[in-house]
Structures are given as structure tokens and as C-alpha cells.
Tab-separated table of C-alpha atoms in Angstrom:
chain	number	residue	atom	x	y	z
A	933	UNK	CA	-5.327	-35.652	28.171
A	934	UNK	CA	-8.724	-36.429	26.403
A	935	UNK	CA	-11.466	-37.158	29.256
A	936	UNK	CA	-13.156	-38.943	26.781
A	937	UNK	CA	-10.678	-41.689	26.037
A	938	UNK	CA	-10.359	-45.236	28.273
A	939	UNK	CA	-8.058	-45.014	30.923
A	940	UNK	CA	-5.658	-47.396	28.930
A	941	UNK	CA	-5.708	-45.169	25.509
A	942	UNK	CA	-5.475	-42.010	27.454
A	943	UNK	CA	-1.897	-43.023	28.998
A	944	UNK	CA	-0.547	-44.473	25.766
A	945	UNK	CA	-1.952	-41.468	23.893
A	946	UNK	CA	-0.621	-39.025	26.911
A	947	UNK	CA	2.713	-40.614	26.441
A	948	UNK	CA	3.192	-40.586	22.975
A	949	UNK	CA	2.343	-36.761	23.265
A	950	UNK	CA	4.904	-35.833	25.240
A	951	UNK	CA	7.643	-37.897	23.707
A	952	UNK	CA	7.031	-36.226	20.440
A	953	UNK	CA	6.557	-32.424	22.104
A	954	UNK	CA	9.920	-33.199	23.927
A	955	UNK	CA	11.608	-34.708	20.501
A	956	UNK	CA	10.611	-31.647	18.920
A	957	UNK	CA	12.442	-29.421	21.911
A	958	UNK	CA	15.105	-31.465	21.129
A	959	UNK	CA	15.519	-30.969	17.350
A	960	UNK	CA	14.696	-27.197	18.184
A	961	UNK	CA	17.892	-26.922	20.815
A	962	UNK	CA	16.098	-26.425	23.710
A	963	UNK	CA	14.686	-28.980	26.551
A	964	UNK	CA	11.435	-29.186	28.419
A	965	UNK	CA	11.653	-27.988	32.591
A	966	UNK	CA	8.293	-28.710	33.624
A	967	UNK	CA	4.618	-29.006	33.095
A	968	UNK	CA	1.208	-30.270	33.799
A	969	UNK	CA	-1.543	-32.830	32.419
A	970	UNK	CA	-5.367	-31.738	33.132
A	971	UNK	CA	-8.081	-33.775	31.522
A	972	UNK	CA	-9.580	-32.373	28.449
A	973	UNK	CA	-12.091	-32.844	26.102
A	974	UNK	CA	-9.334	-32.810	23.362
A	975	UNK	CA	-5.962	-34.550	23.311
A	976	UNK	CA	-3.863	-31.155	23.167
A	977	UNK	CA	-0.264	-29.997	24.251
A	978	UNK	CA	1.562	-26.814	23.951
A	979	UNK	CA	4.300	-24.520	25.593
A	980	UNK	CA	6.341	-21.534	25.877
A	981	UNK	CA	9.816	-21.422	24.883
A	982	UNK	CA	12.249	-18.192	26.196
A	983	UNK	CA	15.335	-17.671	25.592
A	984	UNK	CA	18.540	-14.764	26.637
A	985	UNK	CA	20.328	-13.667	23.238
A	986	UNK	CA	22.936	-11.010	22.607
A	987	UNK	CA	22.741	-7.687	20.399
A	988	UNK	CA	24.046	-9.100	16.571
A	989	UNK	CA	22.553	-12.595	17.591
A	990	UNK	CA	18.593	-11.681	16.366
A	991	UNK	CA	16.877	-9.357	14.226
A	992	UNK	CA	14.485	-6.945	15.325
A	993	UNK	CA	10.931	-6.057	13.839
A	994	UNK	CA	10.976	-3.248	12.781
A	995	UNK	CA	14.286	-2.252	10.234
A	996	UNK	CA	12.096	-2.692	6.507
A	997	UNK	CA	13.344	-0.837	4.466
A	998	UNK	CA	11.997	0.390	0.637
A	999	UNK	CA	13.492	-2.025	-2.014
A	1000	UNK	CA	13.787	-4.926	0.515
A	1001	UNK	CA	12.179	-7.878	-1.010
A	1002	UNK	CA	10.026	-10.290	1.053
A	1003	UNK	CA	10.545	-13.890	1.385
A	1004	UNK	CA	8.282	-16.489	2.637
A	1005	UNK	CA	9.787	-20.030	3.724
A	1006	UNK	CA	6.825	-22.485	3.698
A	1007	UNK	CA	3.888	-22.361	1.731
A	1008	UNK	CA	-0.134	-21.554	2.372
A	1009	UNK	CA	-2.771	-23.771	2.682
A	1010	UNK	CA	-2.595	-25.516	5.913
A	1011	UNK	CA	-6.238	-24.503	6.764
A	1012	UNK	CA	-7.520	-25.681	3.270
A	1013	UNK	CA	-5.904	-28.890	3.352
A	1014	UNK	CA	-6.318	-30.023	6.884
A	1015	UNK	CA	-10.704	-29.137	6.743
A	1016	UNK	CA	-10.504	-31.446	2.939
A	1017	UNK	CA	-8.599	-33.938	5.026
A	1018	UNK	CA	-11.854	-33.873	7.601
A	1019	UNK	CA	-14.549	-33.631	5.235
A	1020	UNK	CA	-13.109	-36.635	3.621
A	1021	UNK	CA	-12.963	-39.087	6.818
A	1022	UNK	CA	-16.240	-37.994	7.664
A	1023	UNK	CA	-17.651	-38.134	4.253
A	1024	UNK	CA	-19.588	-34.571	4.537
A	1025	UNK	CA	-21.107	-33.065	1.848
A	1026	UNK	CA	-18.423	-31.145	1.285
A	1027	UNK	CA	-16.544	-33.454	0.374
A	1028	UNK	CA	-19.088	-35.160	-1.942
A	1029	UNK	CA	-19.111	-31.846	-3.912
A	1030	UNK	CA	-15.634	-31.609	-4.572
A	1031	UNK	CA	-15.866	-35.506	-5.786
A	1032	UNK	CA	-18.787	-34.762	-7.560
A	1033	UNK	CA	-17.254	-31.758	-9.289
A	1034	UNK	CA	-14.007	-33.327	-10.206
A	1035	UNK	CA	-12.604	-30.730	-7.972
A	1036	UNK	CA	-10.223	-33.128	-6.496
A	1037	UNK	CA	-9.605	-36.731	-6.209
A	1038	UNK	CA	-8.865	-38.671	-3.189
A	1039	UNK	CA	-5.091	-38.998	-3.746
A	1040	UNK	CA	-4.764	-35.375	-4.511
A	1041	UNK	CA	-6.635	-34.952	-1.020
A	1042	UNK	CA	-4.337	-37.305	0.516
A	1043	UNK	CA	-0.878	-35.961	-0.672
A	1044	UNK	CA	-2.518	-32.784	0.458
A	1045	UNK	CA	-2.791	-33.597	3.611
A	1046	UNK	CA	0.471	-35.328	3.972
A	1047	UNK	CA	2.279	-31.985	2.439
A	1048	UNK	CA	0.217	-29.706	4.863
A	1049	UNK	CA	1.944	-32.222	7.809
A	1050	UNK	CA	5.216	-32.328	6.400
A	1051	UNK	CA	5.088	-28.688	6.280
A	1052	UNK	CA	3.553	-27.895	9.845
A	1053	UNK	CA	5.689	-30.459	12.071
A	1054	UNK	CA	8.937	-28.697	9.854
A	1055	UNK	CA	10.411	-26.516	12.355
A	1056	UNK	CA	11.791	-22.611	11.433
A	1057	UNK	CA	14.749	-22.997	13.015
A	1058	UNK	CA	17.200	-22.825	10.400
A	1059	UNK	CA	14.727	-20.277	8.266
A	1060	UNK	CA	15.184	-17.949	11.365
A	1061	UNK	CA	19.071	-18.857	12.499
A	1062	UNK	CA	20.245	-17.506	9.025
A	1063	UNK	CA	18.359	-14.513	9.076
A	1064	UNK	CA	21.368	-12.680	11.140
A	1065	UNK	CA	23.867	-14.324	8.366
A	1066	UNK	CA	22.005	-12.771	5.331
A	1067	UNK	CA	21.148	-9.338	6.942
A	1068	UNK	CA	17.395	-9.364	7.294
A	1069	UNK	CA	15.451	-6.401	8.352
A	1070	UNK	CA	12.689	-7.202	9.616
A	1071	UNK	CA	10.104	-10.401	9.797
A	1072	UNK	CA	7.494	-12.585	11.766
A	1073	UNK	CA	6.155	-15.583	11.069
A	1074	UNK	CA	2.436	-16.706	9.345
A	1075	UNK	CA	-0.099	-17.983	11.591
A	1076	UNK	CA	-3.146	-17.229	12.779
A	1077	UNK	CA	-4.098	-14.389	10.889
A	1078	UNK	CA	-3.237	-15.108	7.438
A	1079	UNK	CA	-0.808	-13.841	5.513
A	1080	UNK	CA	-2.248	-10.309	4.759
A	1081	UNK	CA	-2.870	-10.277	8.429
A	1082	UNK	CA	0.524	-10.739	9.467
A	1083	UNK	CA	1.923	-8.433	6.607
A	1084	UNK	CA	-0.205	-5.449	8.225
A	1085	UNK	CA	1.055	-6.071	11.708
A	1086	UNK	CA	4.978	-6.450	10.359
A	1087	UNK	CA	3.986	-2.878	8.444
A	1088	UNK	CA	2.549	-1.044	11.222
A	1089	UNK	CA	5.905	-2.360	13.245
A	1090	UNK	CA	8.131	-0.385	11.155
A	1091	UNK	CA	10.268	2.649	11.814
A	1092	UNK	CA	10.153	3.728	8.699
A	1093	UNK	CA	6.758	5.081	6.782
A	1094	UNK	CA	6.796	1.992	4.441
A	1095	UNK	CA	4.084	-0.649	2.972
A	1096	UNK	CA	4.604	-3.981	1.732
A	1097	UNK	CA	2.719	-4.880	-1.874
A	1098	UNK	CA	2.453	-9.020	-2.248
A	1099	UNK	CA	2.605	-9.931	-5.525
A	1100	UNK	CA	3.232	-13.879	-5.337
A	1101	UNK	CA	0.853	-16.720	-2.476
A	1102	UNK	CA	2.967	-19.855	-2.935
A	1103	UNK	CA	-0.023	-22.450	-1.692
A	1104	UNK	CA	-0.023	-25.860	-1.020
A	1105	UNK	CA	-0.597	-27.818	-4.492
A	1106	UNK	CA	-4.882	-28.086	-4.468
A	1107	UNK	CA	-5.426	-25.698	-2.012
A	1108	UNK	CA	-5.821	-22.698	-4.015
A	1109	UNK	CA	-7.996	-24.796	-6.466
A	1110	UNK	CA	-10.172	-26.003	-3.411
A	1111	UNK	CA	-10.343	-22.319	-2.557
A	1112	UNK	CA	-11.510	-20.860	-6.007
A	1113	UNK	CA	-14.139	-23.783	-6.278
A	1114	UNK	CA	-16.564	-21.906	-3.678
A	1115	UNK	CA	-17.578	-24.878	-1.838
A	1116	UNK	CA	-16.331	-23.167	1.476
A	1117	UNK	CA	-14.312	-19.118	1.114
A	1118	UNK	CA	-11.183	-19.948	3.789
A	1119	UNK	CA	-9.980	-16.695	2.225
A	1120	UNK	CA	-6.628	-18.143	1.422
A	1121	UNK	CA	-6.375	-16.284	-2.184
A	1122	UNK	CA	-7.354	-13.077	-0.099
A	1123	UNK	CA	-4.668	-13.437	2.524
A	1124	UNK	CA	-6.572	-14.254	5.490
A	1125	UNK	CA	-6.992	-17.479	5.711
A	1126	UNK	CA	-5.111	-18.985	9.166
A	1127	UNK	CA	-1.940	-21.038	8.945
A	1128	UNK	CA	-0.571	-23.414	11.441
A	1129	UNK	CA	2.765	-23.547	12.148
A	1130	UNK	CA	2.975	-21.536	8.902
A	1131	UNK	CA	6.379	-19.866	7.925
A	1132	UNK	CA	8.423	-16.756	8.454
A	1133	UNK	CA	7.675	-13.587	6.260
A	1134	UNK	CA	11.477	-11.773	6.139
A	1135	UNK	CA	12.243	-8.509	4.622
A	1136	UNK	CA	15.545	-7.898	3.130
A	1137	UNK	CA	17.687	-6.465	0.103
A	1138	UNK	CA	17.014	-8.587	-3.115
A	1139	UNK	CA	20.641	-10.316	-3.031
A	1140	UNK	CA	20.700	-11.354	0.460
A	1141	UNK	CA	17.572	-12.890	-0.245
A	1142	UNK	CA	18.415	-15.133	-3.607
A	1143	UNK	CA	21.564	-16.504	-1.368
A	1144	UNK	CA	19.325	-16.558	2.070
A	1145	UNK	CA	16.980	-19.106	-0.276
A	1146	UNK	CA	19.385	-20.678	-2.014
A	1147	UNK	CA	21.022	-21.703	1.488
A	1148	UNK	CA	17.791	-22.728	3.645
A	1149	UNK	CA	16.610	-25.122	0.390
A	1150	UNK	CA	20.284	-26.914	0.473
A	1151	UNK	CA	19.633	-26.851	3.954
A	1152	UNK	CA	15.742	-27.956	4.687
A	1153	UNK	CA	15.609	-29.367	1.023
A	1154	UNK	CA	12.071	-27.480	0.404
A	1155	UNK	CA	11.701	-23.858	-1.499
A	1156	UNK	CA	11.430	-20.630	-0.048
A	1157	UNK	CA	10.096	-17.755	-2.158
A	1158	UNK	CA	9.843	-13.913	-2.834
A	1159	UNK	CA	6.607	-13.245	-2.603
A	1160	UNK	CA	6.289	-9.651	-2.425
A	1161	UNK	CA	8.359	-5.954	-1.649
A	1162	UNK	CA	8.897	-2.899	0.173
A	1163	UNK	CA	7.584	0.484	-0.767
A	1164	UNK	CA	7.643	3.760	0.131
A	1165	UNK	CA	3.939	4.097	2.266
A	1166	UNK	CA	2.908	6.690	4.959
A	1167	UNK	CA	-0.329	4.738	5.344
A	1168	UNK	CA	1.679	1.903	6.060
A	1169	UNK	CA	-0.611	-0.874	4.364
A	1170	UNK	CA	-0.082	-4.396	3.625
A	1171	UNK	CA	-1.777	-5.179	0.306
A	1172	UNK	CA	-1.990	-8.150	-2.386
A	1173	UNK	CA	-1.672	-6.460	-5.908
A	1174	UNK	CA	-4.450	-7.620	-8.281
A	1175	UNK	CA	-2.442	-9.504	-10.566
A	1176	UNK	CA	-0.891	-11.969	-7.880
A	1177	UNK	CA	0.279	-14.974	-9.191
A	1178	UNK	CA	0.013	-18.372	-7.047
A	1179	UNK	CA	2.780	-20.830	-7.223
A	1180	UNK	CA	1.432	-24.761	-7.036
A	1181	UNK	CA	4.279	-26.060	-4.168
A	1182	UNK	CA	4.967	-29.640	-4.424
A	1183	UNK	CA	6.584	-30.967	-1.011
A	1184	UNK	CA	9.457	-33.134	-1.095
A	1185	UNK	CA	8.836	-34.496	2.405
């Protein structure tokens, strides 16, 4: 709870947190037990979620194999669109220099934003329940790290000597243009800039992974992608290939 709010806004605020962490439990299958508010100079909330599965009902880490394909289910950008989103309400310079430049306008910032929401507050629960169903290797999700940076820890995970070449960074529609204007290097065309609540990066045969696509967009009615493949790698390295392409991703939400 944020210290700095009145009494009065901090309980609404407080409130409206919590029914919206424990909606999202809910659309996720699973229920809050417990918990505790501590004053803060942010409005935050978080938690852990466990859970007790059987052999056959997950996938494990570490079964990439070479000629697996790699699919990502939600695009890049999050970073890029959510500091635009900032510089705009606070009018920084920034922001002035992407007006300035024709860069982008204030509705592309906008739907920007709203796609970079629509895509974080989309849960990966049916992107990960039908990974078992289309035989999946191996996979983790995109966060904190980047792309690249997640890519290298899946790769140094695996039982077998094998790399992973990207050859395809579906972003967020602006974000990659934001990115090669210079006005701030979030490193999102090198693979490193940080998602939130970013997607899952799976590793399977090229089949499974046309139907395991085809299925989560009927299902979550927004894209998935292959992005990249498996190769044969003793140094196990996670690399972009210099002719990526970047996909422009529309949301639907």
C-alpha cells in the first residue's frame, strides 16, 4: 500500500488491488491462501503460486532437440512501450523528440500502450497447458532478461550439446521503430531488452508447432510465432542471426 497516498485513496486503491490479483488467481485456476499489506512507497502486489503435478502432466527444460523449431506466444516490446507511455504523461524530452521527429504520433503511442497491457495482463495459461498436447521439448518464458537472455539460459539447460539461432523478434507495432530511432537503446532489436509478463519461448518439431499455433490463436485469438531453431552446438549459444526479420504485431485485444 502506497505510504504516500491519503488514508481514503490508499484503502480504495488497496482494495481494488487485491480484487484484481485474486480475479487473476481465479482465471489462472488457482486461489489466494494468505498474505500481508506493508506500507510502501509504491502501490505494488505480487505472489508465489506452487503447485503438485504428475509425470506426462508438464514438460521439462531441458529435452531440445536439433530441428525443433522455436515458438514464441506474445510479442516484444513491453519495455519500449510502457517508458513512451511515461515520457508522454510527463511530457519529457524524450518524448518531444520522437514528436519532433515524426517518430511517432500520440495515437500510435497510445494503441501502444494499450497493446503492451492487453498483452501483459494476458495470462500463459493455455500457451503452457497445450504444451504436453503438442509434444514440446523444452521452454521458459520471456522476462526479465530479454529474449536473447532467456534463449542462453534455456540453451545452457539442455541435455543435449545444442544452440538455438533466432531468426524472427515479433515486437509490439512501434516499438522496434522507437528502438532504431536512438532516442534511448532498450536493446530490444539486440535481444536484451526486459519484458514483463512477456511470453513462453517453446522448442518443438516443426509440425507440432504449426498445429500448437494454430490451436492457442483459435484459443487466445492473438498470434504466436516461430521465431527461431535448434542446431547442433557444443558451445551451446543462443544467438540472433544477422538477417533477423521483425514482424509489426497488431493486438486484437
Amino acid at each position: 500500500a502506497c505510504r504516500d497516498m491519503s488514508e481514503d485513496e490508499r484503502t480504495i486503491c488497496t482494495k481494488e488491488m487485491v480484487k484484481g490479483f485474486n480475479d487473476a488467481c481465479l482465471e489462472a485456476g488457482t486461489s489466494v491462501t494468505g498474505g500481508q499489506t506493508v506500507l510502501n512507497p509504491w502501490p505494488v502486489i505480487g505472489g508465489v503460486a506452487t503447485t503438485i503435478c504428475s509425470e506426462g502432466e508438464y514438460v521439462k527444460s531441458d529435452g531440445a532437440q536439433v530441428g525443433d523449431v522455436v515458438v514464441l506466444t506474445k510479442p516484444l516490446g513491453t519495455q519500449v512501450a510502457v517508458n513512451v507511455h511515461e515520457w508522454r504523461v510527463r511530457q519529457t524530452p524524450k518524448w518531444q523528440e520522437l514528436l519532433k521527429r515524426n517518430i511517432i504520433s500520440l495515437e500510435e503511442a497510445e494503441d501502444m500502450m494499450h497493446a503492451a497491457v492487453c498483452s501483459m495482463s494476458r495470462l500463459n495459461r493455455h500457451a503452457g497447458s497445450l504444451m504436453v498436447k503438442h509434444h514440446a521439448h523444452a521452454g521458459t518464458d520471456v522476462t526479465g532478461f530479454g529474449i536473447l537472455g532467456h534463449a542462453q539460459n534455456l540453451m545452457d539447460n539442455q541435455s543435449a550439446e545444442v544452440g538455438m539461432e533466432i531468426h524472427t523478434l515479433p515486437c509490439i507495432a512501434k516499438t522496434s521503430k522507437v528502438e532504431e530511432s536512438g532516442v534511448l537503446d532498450f536493446r530490444l532489436l539486440k535481444g536484451y531488452s526486459a519484458e514483463t509478463s512477456g511470453g513462453l519461448m517453446i522448442c518443438m518439431k516443426e509440425e507440432d508447432a504449426v498445429a500448437y499455433c494454430k490451436e492457442l490463436e483459435d484459443i487466445d485469438e492473438e498470434p504466436a510465432w516461430i521465431i527461431g531453431r535448434v542446431v547442433e552446438d557444443p558451445n551451446r549459444k543462443a544467438s540472433i542471426v544477422d538477417d533477423f526479420k521483425t514482424i509489426e504485431v497488431e493486438m486484437k485485444g
